[in-house]
Short mmCIF file of C-alpha atoms in Angstrom, two decimals:
data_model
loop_
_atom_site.label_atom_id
_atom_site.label_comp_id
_atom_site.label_asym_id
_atom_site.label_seq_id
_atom_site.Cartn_x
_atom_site.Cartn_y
_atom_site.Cartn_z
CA UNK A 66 4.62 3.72 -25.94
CA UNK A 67 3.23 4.60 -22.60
CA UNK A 68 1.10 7.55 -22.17
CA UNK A 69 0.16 9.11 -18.96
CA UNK A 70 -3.27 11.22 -18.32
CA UNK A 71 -4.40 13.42 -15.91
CA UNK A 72 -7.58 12.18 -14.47
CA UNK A 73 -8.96 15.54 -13.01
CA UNK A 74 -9.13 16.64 -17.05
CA UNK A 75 -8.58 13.89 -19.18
CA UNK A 76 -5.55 15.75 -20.88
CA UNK A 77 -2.42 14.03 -21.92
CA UNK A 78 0.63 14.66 -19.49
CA UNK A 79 3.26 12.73 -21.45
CA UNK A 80 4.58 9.80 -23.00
CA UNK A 81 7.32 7.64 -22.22
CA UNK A 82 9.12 5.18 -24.74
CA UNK A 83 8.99 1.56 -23.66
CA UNK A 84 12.36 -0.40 -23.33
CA UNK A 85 13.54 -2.65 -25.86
CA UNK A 86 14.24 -6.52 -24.56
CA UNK A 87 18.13 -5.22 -24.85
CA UNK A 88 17.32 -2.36 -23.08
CA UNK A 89 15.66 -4.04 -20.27
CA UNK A 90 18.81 -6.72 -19.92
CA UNK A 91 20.94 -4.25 -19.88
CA UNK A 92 19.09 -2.93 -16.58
CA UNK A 93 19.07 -5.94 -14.98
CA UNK A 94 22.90 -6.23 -15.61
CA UNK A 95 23.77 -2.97 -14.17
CA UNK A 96 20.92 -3.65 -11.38
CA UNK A 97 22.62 -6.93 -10.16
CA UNK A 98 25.92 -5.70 -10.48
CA UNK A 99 24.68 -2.54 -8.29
CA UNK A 100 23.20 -4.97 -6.15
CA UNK A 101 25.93 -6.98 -4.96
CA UNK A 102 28.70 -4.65 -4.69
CA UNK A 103 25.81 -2.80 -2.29
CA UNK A 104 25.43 -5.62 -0.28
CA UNK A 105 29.51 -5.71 0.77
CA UNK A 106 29.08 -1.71 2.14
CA UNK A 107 28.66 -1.57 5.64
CA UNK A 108 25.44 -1.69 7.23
CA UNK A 109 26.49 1.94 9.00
CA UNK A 110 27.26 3.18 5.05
CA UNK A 111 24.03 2.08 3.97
CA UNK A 112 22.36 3.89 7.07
CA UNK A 113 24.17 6.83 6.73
CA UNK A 114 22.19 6.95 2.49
CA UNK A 115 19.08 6.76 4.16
CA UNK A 116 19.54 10.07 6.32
CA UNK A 117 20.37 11.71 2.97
CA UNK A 118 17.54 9.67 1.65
CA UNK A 119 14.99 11.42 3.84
CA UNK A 120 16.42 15.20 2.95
CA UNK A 121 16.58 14.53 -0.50
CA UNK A 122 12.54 13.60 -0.74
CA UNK A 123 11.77 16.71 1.56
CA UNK A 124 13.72 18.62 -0.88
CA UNK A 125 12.09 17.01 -3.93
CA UNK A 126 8.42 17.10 -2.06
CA UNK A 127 7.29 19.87 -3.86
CA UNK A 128 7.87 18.65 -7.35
CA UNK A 129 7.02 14.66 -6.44
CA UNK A 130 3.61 15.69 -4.90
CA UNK A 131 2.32 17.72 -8.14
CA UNK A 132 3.49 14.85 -10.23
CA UNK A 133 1.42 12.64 -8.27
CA UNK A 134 -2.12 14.98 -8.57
CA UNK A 135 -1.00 15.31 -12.09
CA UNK A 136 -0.68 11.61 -12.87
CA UNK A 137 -3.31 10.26 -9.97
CA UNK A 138 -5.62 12.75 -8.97
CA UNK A 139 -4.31 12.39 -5.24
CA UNK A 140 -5.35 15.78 -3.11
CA UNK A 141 -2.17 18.03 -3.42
CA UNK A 142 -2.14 18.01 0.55
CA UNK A 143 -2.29 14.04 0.87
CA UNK A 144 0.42 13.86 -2.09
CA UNK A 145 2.70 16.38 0.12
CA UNK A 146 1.97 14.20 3.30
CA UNK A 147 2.94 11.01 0.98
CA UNK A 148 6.30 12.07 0.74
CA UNK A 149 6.74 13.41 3.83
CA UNK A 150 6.29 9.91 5.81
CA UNK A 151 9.00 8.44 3.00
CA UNK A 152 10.91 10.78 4.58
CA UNK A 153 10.04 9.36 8.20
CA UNK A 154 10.57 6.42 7.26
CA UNK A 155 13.88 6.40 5.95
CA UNK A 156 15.06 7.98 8.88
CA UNK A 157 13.39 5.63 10.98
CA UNK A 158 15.47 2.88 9.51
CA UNK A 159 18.81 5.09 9.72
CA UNK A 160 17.94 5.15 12.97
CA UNK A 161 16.80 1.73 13.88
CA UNK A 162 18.37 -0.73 11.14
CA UNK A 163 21.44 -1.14 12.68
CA UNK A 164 19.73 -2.89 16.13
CA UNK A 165 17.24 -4.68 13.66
CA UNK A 166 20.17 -6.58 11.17
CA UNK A 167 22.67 -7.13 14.47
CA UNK A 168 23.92 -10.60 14.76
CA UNK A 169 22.12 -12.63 17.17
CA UNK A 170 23.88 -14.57 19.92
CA UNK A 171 22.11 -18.40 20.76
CA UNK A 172 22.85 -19.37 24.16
CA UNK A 173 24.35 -23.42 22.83
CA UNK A 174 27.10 -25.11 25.52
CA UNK A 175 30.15 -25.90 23.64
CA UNK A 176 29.83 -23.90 21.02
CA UNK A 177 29.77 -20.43 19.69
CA UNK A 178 26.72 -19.69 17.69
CA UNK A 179 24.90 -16.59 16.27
CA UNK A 180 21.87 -15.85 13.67
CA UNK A 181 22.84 -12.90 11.04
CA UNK A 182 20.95 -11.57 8.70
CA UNK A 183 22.36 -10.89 5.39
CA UNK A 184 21.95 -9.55 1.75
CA UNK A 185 19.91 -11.85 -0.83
CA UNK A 186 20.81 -9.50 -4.09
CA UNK A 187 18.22 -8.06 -6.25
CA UNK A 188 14.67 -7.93 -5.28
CA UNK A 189 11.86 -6.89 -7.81
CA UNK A 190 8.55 -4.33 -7.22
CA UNK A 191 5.58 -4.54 -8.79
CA UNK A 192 4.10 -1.24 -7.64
CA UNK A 193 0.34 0.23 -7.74
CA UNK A 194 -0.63 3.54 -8.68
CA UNK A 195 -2.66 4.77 -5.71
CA UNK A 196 0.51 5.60 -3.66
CA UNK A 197 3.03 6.19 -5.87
CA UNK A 198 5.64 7.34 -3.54
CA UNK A 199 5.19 6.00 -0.45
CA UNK A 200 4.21 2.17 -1.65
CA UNK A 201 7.81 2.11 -3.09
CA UNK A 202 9.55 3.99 -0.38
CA UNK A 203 7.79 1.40 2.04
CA UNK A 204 9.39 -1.20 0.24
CA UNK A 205 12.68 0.37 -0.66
CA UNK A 206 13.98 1.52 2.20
CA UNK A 207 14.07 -1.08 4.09
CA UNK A 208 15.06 -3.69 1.56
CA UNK A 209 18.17 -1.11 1.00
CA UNK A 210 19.16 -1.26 4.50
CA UNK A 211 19.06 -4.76 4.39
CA UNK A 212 21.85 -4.72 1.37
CA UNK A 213 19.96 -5.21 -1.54
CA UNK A 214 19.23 -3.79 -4.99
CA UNK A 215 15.65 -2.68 -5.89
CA UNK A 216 14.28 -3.12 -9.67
CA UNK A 217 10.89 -1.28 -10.08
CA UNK A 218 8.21 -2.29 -12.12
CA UNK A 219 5.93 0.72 -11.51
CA UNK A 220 2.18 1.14 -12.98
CA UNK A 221 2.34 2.91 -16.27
CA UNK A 222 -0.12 5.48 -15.43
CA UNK A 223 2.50 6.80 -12.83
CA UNK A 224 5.60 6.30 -14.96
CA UNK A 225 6.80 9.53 -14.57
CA UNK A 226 6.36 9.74 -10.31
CA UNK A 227 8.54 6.31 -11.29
CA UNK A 228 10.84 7.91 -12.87
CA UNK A 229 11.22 10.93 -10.62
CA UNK A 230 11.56 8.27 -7.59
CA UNK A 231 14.92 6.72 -9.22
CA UNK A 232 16.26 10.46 -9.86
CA UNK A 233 15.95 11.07 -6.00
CA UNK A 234 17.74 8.10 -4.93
CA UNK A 235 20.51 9.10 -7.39
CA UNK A 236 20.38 12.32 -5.79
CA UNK A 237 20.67 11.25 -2.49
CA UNK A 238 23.80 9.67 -3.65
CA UNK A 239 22.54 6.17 -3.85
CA UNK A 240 25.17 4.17 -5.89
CA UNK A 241 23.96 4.00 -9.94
CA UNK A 242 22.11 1.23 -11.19
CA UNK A 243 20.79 0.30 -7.48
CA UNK A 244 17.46 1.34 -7.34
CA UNK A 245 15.90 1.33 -11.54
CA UNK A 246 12.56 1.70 -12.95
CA UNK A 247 11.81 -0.76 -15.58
CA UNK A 248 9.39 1.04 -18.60
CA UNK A 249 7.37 -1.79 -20.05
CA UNK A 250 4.53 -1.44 -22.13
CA UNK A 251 1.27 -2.80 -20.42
CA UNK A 252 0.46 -5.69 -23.00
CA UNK A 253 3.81 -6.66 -22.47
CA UNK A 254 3.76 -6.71 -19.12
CA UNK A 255 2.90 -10.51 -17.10
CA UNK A 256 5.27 -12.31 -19.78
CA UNK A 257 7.95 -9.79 -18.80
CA UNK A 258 7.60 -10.12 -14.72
CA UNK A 259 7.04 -13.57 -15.24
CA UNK A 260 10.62 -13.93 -17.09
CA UNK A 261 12.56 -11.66 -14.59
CA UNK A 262 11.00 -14.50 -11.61
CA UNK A 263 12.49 -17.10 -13.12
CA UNK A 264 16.05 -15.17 -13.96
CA UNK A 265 18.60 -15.98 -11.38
CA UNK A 266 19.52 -12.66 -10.78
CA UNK A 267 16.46 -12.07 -9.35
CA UNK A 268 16.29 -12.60 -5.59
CA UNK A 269 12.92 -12.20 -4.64
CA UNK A 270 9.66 -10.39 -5.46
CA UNK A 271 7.55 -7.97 -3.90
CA UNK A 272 4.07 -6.73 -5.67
CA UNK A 273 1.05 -4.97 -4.05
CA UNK A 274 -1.86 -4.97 -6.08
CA UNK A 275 -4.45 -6.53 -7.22
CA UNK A 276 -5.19 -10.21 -5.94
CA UNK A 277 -4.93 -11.37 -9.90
CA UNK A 278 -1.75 -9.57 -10.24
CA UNK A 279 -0.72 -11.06 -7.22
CA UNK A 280 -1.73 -14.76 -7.75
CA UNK A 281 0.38 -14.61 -11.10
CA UNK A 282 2.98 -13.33 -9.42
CA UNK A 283 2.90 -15.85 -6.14
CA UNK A 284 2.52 -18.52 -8.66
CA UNK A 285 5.71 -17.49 -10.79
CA UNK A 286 8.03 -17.53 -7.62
CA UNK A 287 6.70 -20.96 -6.36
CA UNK A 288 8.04 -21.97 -9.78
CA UNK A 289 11.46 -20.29 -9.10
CA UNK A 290 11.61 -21.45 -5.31
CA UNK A 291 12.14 -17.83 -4.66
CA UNK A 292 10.54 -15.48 -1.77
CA UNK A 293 7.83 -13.33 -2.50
CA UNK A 294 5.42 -10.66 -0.09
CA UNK A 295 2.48 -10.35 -1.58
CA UNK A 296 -0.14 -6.99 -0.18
CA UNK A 297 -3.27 -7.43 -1.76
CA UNK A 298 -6.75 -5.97 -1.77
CA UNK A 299 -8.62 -5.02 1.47
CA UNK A 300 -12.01 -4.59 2.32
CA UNK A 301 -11.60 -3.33 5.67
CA UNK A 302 -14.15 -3.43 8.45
CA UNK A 303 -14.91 -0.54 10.45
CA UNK A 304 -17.16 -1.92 13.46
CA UNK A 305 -19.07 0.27 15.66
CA UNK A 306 -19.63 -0.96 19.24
CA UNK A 307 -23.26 0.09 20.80
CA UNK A 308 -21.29 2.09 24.10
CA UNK A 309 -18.77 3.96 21.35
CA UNK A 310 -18.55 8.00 21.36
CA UNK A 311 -20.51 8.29 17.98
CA UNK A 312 -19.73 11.40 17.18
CA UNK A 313 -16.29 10.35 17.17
CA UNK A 314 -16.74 7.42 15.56
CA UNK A 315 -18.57 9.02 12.73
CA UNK A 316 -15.85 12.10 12.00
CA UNK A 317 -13.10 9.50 12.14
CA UNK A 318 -15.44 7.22 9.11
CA UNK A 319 -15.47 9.58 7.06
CA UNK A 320 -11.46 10.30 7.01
CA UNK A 321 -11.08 6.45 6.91
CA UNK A 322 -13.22 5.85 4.28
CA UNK A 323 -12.27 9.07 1.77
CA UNK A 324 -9.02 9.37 2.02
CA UNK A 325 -7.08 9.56 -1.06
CA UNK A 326 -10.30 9.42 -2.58
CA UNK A 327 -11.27 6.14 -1.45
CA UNK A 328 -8.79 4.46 -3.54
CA UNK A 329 -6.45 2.43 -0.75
CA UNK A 330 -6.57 -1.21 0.36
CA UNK A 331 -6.51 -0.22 4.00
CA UNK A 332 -9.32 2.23 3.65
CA UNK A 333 -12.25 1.56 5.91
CA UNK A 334 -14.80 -0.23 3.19
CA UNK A 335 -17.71 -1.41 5.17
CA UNK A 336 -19.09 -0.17 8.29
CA UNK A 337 -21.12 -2.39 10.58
CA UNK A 338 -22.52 -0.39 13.29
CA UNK A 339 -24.86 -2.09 16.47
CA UNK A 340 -28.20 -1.69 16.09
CA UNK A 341 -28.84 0.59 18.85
CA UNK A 342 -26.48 3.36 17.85
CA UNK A 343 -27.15 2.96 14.00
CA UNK A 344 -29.21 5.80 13.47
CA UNK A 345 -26.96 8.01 14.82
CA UNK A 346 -23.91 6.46 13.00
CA UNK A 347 -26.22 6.98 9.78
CA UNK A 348 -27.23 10.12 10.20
CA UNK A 349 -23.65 12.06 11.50
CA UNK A 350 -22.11 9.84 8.57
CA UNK A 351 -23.84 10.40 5.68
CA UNK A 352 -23.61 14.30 6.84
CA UNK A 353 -19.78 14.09 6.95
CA UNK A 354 -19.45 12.59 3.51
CA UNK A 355 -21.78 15.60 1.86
CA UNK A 356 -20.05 18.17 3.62
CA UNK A 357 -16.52 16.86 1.09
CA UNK A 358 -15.44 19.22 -1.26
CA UNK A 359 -15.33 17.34 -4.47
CA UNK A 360 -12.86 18.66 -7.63
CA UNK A 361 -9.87 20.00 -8.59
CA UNK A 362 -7.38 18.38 -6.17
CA UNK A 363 -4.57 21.04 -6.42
CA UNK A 364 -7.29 22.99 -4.67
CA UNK A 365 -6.26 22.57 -0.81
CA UNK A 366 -9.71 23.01 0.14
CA UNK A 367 -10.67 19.70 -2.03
CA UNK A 368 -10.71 16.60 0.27
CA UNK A 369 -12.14 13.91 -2.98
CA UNK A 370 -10.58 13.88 -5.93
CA UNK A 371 -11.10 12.01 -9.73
CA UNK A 372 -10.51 8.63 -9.95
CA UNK A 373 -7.02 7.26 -11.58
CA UNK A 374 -8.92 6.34 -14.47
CA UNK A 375 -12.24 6.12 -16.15
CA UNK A 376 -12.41 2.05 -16.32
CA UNK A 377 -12.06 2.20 -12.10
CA UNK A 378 -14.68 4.68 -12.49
CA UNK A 379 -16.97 2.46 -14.56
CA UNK A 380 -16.05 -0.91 -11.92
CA UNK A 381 -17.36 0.86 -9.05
CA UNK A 382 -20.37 2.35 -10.76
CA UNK A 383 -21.43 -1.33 -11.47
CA UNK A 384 -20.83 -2.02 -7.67
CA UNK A 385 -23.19 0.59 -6.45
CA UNK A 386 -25.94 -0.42 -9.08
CA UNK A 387 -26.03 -4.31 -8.81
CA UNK A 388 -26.01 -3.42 -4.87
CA UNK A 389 -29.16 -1.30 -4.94
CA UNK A 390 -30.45 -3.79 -7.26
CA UNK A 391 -30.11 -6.40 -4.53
CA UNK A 392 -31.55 -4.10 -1.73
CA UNK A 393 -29.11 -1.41 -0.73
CA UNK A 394 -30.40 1.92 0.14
CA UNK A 395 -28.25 4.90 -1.49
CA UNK A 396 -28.02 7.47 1.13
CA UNK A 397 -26.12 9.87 -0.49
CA UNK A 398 -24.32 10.29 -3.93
CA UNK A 399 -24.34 7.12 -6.33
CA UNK A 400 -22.75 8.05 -9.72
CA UNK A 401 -20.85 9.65 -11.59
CA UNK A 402 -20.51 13.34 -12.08
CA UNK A 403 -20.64 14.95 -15.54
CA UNK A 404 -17.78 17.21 -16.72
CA UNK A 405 -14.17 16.48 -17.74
CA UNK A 406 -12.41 14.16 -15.65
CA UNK A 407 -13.10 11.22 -13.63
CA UNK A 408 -15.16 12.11 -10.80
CA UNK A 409 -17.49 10.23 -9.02
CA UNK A 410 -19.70 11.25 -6.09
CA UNK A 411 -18.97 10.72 -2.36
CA UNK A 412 -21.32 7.88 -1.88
CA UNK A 413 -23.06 5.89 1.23
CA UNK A 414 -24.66 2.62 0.69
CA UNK A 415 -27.00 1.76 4.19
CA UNK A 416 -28.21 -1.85 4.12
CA UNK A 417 -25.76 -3.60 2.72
CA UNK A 418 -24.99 -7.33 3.82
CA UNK A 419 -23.26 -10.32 2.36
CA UNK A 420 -24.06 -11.08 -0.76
CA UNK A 421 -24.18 -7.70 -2.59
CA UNK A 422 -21.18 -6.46 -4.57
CA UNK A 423 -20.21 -3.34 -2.06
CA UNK A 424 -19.85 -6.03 1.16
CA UNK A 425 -18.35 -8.58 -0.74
CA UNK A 426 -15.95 -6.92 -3.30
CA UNK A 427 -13.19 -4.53 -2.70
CA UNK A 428 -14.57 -0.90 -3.74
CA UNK A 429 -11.96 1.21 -4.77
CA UNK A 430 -13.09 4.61 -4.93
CA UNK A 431 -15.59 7.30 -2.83
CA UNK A 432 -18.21 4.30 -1.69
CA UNK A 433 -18.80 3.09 1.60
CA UNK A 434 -21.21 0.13 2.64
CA UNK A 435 -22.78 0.00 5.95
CA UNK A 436 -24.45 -3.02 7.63
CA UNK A 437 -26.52 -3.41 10.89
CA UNK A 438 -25.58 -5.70 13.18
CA UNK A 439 -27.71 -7.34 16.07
CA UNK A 440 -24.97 -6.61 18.59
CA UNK A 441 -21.42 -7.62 19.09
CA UNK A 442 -21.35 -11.20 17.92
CA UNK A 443 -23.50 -10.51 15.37
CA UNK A 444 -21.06 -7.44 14.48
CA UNK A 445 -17.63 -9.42 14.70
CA UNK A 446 -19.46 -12.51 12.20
CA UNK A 447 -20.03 -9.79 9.62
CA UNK A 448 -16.90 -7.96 9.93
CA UNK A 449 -15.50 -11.95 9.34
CA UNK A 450 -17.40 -12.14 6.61
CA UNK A 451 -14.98 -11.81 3.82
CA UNK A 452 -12.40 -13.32 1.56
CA UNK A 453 -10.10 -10.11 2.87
CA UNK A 454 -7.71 -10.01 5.68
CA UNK A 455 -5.73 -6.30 5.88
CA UNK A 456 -7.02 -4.34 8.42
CA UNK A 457 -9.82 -3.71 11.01
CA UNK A 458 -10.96 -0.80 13.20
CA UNK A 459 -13.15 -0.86 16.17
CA UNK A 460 -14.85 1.74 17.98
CA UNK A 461 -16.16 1.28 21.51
CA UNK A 462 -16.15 2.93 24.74
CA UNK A 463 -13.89 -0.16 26.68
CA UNK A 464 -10.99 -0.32 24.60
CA UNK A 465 -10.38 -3.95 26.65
CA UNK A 466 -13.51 -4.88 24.98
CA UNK A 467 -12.21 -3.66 21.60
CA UNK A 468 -9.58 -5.90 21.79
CA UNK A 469 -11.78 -9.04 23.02
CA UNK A 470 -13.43 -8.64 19.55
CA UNK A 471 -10.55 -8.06 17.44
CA UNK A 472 -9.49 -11.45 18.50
CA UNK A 473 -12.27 -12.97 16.97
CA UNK A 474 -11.61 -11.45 13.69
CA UNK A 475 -9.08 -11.83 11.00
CA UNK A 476 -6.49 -9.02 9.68
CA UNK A 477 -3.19 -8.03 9.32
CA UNK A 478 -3.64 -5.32 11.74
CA UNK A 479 -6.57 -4.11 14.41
CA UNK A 480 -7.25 -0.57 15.71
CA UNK A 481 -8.96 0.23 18.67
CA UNK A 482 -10.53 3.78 18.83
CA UNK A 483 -8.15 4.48 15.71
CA UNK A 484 -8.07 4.68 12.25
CA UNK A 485 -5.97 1.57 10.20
CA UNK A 486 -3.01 3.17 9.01
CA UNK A 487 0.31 2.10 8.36
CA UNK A 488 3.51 2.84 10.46
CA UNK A 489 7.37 2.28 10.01
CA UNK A 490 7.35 1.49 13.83
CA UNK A 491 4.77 -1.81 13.58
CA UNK A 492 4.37 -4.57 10.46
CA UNK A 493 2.29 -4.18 7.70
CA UNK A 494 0.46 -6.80 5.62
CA UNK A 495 -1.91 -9.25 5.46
CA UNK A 496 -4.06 -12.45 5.72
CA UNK A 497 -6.63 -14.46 3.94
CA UNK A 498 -6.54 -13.23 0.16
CA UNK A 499 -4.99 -9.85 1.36
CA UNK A 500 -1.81 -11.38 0.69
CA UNK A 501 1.33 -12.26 2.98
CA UNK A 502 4.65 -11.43 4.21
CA UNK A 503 4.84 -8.00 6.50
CA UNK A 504 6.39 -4.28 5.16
CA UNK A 505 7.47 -1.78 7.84
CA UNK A 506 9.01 -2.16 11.30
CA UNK A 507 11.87 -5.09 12.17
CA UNK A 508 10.02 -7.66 9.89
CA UNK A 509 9.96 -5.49 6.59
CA UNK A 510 13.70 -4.98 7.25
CA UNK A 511 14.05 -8.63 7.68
CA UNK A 512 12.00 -10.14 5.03
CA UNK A 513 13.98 -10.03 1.88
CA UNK A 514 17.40 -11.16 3.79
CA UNK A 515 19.41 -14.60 4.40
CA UNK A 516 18.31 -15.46 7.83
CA UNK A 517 21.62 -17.56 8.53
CA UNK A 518 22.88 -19.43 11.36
CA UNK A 519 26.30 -19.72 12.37
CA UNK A 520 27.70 -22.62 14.47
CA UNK A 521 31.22 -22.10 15.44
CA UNK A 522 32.93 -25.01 17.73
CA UNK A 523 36.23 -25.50 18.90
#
């Protein structure tokens, strides 16, 4: 039995039956058969789904984003905007896929070759809670347009945005059986992912999570020799050059850093900030995180929501404590606040450095670390200084110079003068323990296909 809670109150929203073993096979039967007749439609066909795709979630937007505050605690506003770039996306891909999966002619005297790229079969998600539309979408869609089935393994506290997310792709008219959310109770879980891996009718996997989920995961398909894209935890960089516009640099901080409460692997974690503009950084920072309205987050006026649940809560608590302990300064916030629900204060940590929990680990929720660096160097060796490789965002008033630094630093993706986000139009993923394999743009649509070469002669 899986039961879902709402974090803002603590109440019970529902509870969902967990599949039997028979139940589950049966799934995966229906799922594999969906699969490959899906892969023989043409590629227009399976374009054309997508365009309903996208009017199908705008339609459903209303009801998707209050399941999500119900089940997450996600502001109502972010929740709508969720669903709304699902919706982008999928008609990016209508748009684009067909120019993306074209065959490729190679230029070979004597012979008559090309490069296609075709359907694998059935690929299986392991999805997180804190985007529980748009992580799948950003998977789904383009693994879709490439042919294939999807099989969702969805986290159990969002089981019923899970289920709500199959029920629009029926609606859209997607065959039956193509896209299926798996209901598995959490104990049962790795041994369950672990045996759909190794089952042939499993092409490939996809999870983003957590980098323990993930190395179980990445182990399991070495075992099965199958392909897997692994996006894992982040703690992002936000570096502040000494000639930057710091009053822009602190407004855009604060969205980086608190949106969707904090709780995203490509939020801005740590902010390392030049000595000789630190002050100011500080100062216009630490203003713009106590001037977030904290609570209810079907209030529209609410930017910070709970936490998904009380045990995060708990994990991040310990972060900010062992980090004082080992010399941080708490500028603001720092706990937890009393009352139903899962709150925790907007919080800013100044003097952080390597070796305390908020630099090294990956917060997940309303806490941001900033260090002080000598100057540049000394800025792009701290933003390096961590087992993480998703994103990075620099602030400066040469964006050339921006870009000279980014090169010295390691991530998926690096933003000059911008805030990391992800797009349909560029790849997502990343490096280091971040993960691999990219999401989004002409790779995502490419990643979970047969990259096969023809050779024709005569």
């Amino acid at each position: 039995m899986i039961t879902t809670i709402n974090p803002a109150n603590g109440k019970t929203l529902a509870t969902y039956g967990a599949m039997t073993p028979a139940e589950l096979e049966q799934v995966v039967v229906q799922a594999a058969q969906a699969a490959t007749s899906w892969g023989s439609v043409p590629v227009s066909a399976r374009l054309e789904a997508l365009t309903r795709l996208a009017a199908e979630l705008r339609g459903a937007k209303d009801g998707l984003a209050a399941m999500m505050t119900a089940e997450m605690g996600k502001p109502i506003g972010e929740a709508e905007g969720e669903v709304e770039k699902s919706a982008v996306t999928a008609e990016y891909y209508a748009a684009q896929g067909a120019a993306i999966l074209a065959d490729e002619p190679v230029a070979i005297d004597g012979v008559q070759a090309w490069v296609s790229y075709e359907p694998i079969g059935l690929v299986l998600a392991v999805m997180p809670w804190n985007f529980p539309v748009w992580q799948v979408l950003r998977f789904a869609v383009p693994t879709l347009a490439a042919g294939n089935g999807v099989l969702l393994k969805h986290s159990p506290n969002v089981t019923g945005s899970a289920l709500a997310i199959e029920q629009v792709f029926r609606d859209a008219g997607f065959p039956d059986h193509l896209v299926r959310t798996l209901v598995v109770d959490e104990a049962d879980v790795p041994a369950t992912i672990e045996g759909l891996i190794a089952d042939d009718r499993i092409a490939a996997v996809t999870l983003t999570g957590s980098n323990r989920a993930g190395a179980a995961v990445g182990a399991a398909a070495g075992r099965a020799s199958k392909r897997s894209v692994l996006e894992l935890g982040g703690s992002d960089a936000f570096v502040v050059l000494a000639d930057a516009d710091v009053e822009a640099a602190a407004a855009a901080a604060v969205r980086a850093r608190f949106t969707n409460s904090g709780q995203s692997c490509v939020c801005a974690k740590r902010f390392i900030v030049e000595e000789a503009v630190a002050d100011e950084f500080i100062d216009r920072f630490v203003v713009g995180v106590k001037g977030l309205a904290v609570g209810d987050p079907t209030d529209r006026a609410v930017a910070v929501g709970p936490l998904a649940r009380d045990d995060l809560r708990a994990a991040l608590q310990r972060q900010v404590d062992e980090s004082v302990a080992a010399g941080a300064v708490l500028a603001t916030g720092g706990g937890s606040i009393d009352g139903p629900g899962y709150f925790f204060e907007p919080t800013v940590l100044t003097g952080t450095a390597p070796g305390m929990p908020a630099f090294d680990e990956e917060t997940f929720g309303p806490v941001a670390a900033v260090a002080v660096a000598r100057d540049a160097a000394d800025a792009a060796s701290l933003a390096g200084a961590t087992q993480y490789g998703l994103g990075l965002s620099i602030w400066t008033g040469d964006a050339s110079r921006g870009v000279e630094v980014a090169r010295r630093i390691t991530s998926g993706a690096a933003f000059v003068n911008a805030v990391v986000a992800s797009d349909p139009r560029v790849p997502f993923g990343g490096t280091k323990r971040s993960g691999y394999g990219r999401e989004l743009a002409a790779q995502g649509l490419r990643e979970f296909t047969n990259t096969r070469t023809y050779w024709v002669a005569g």
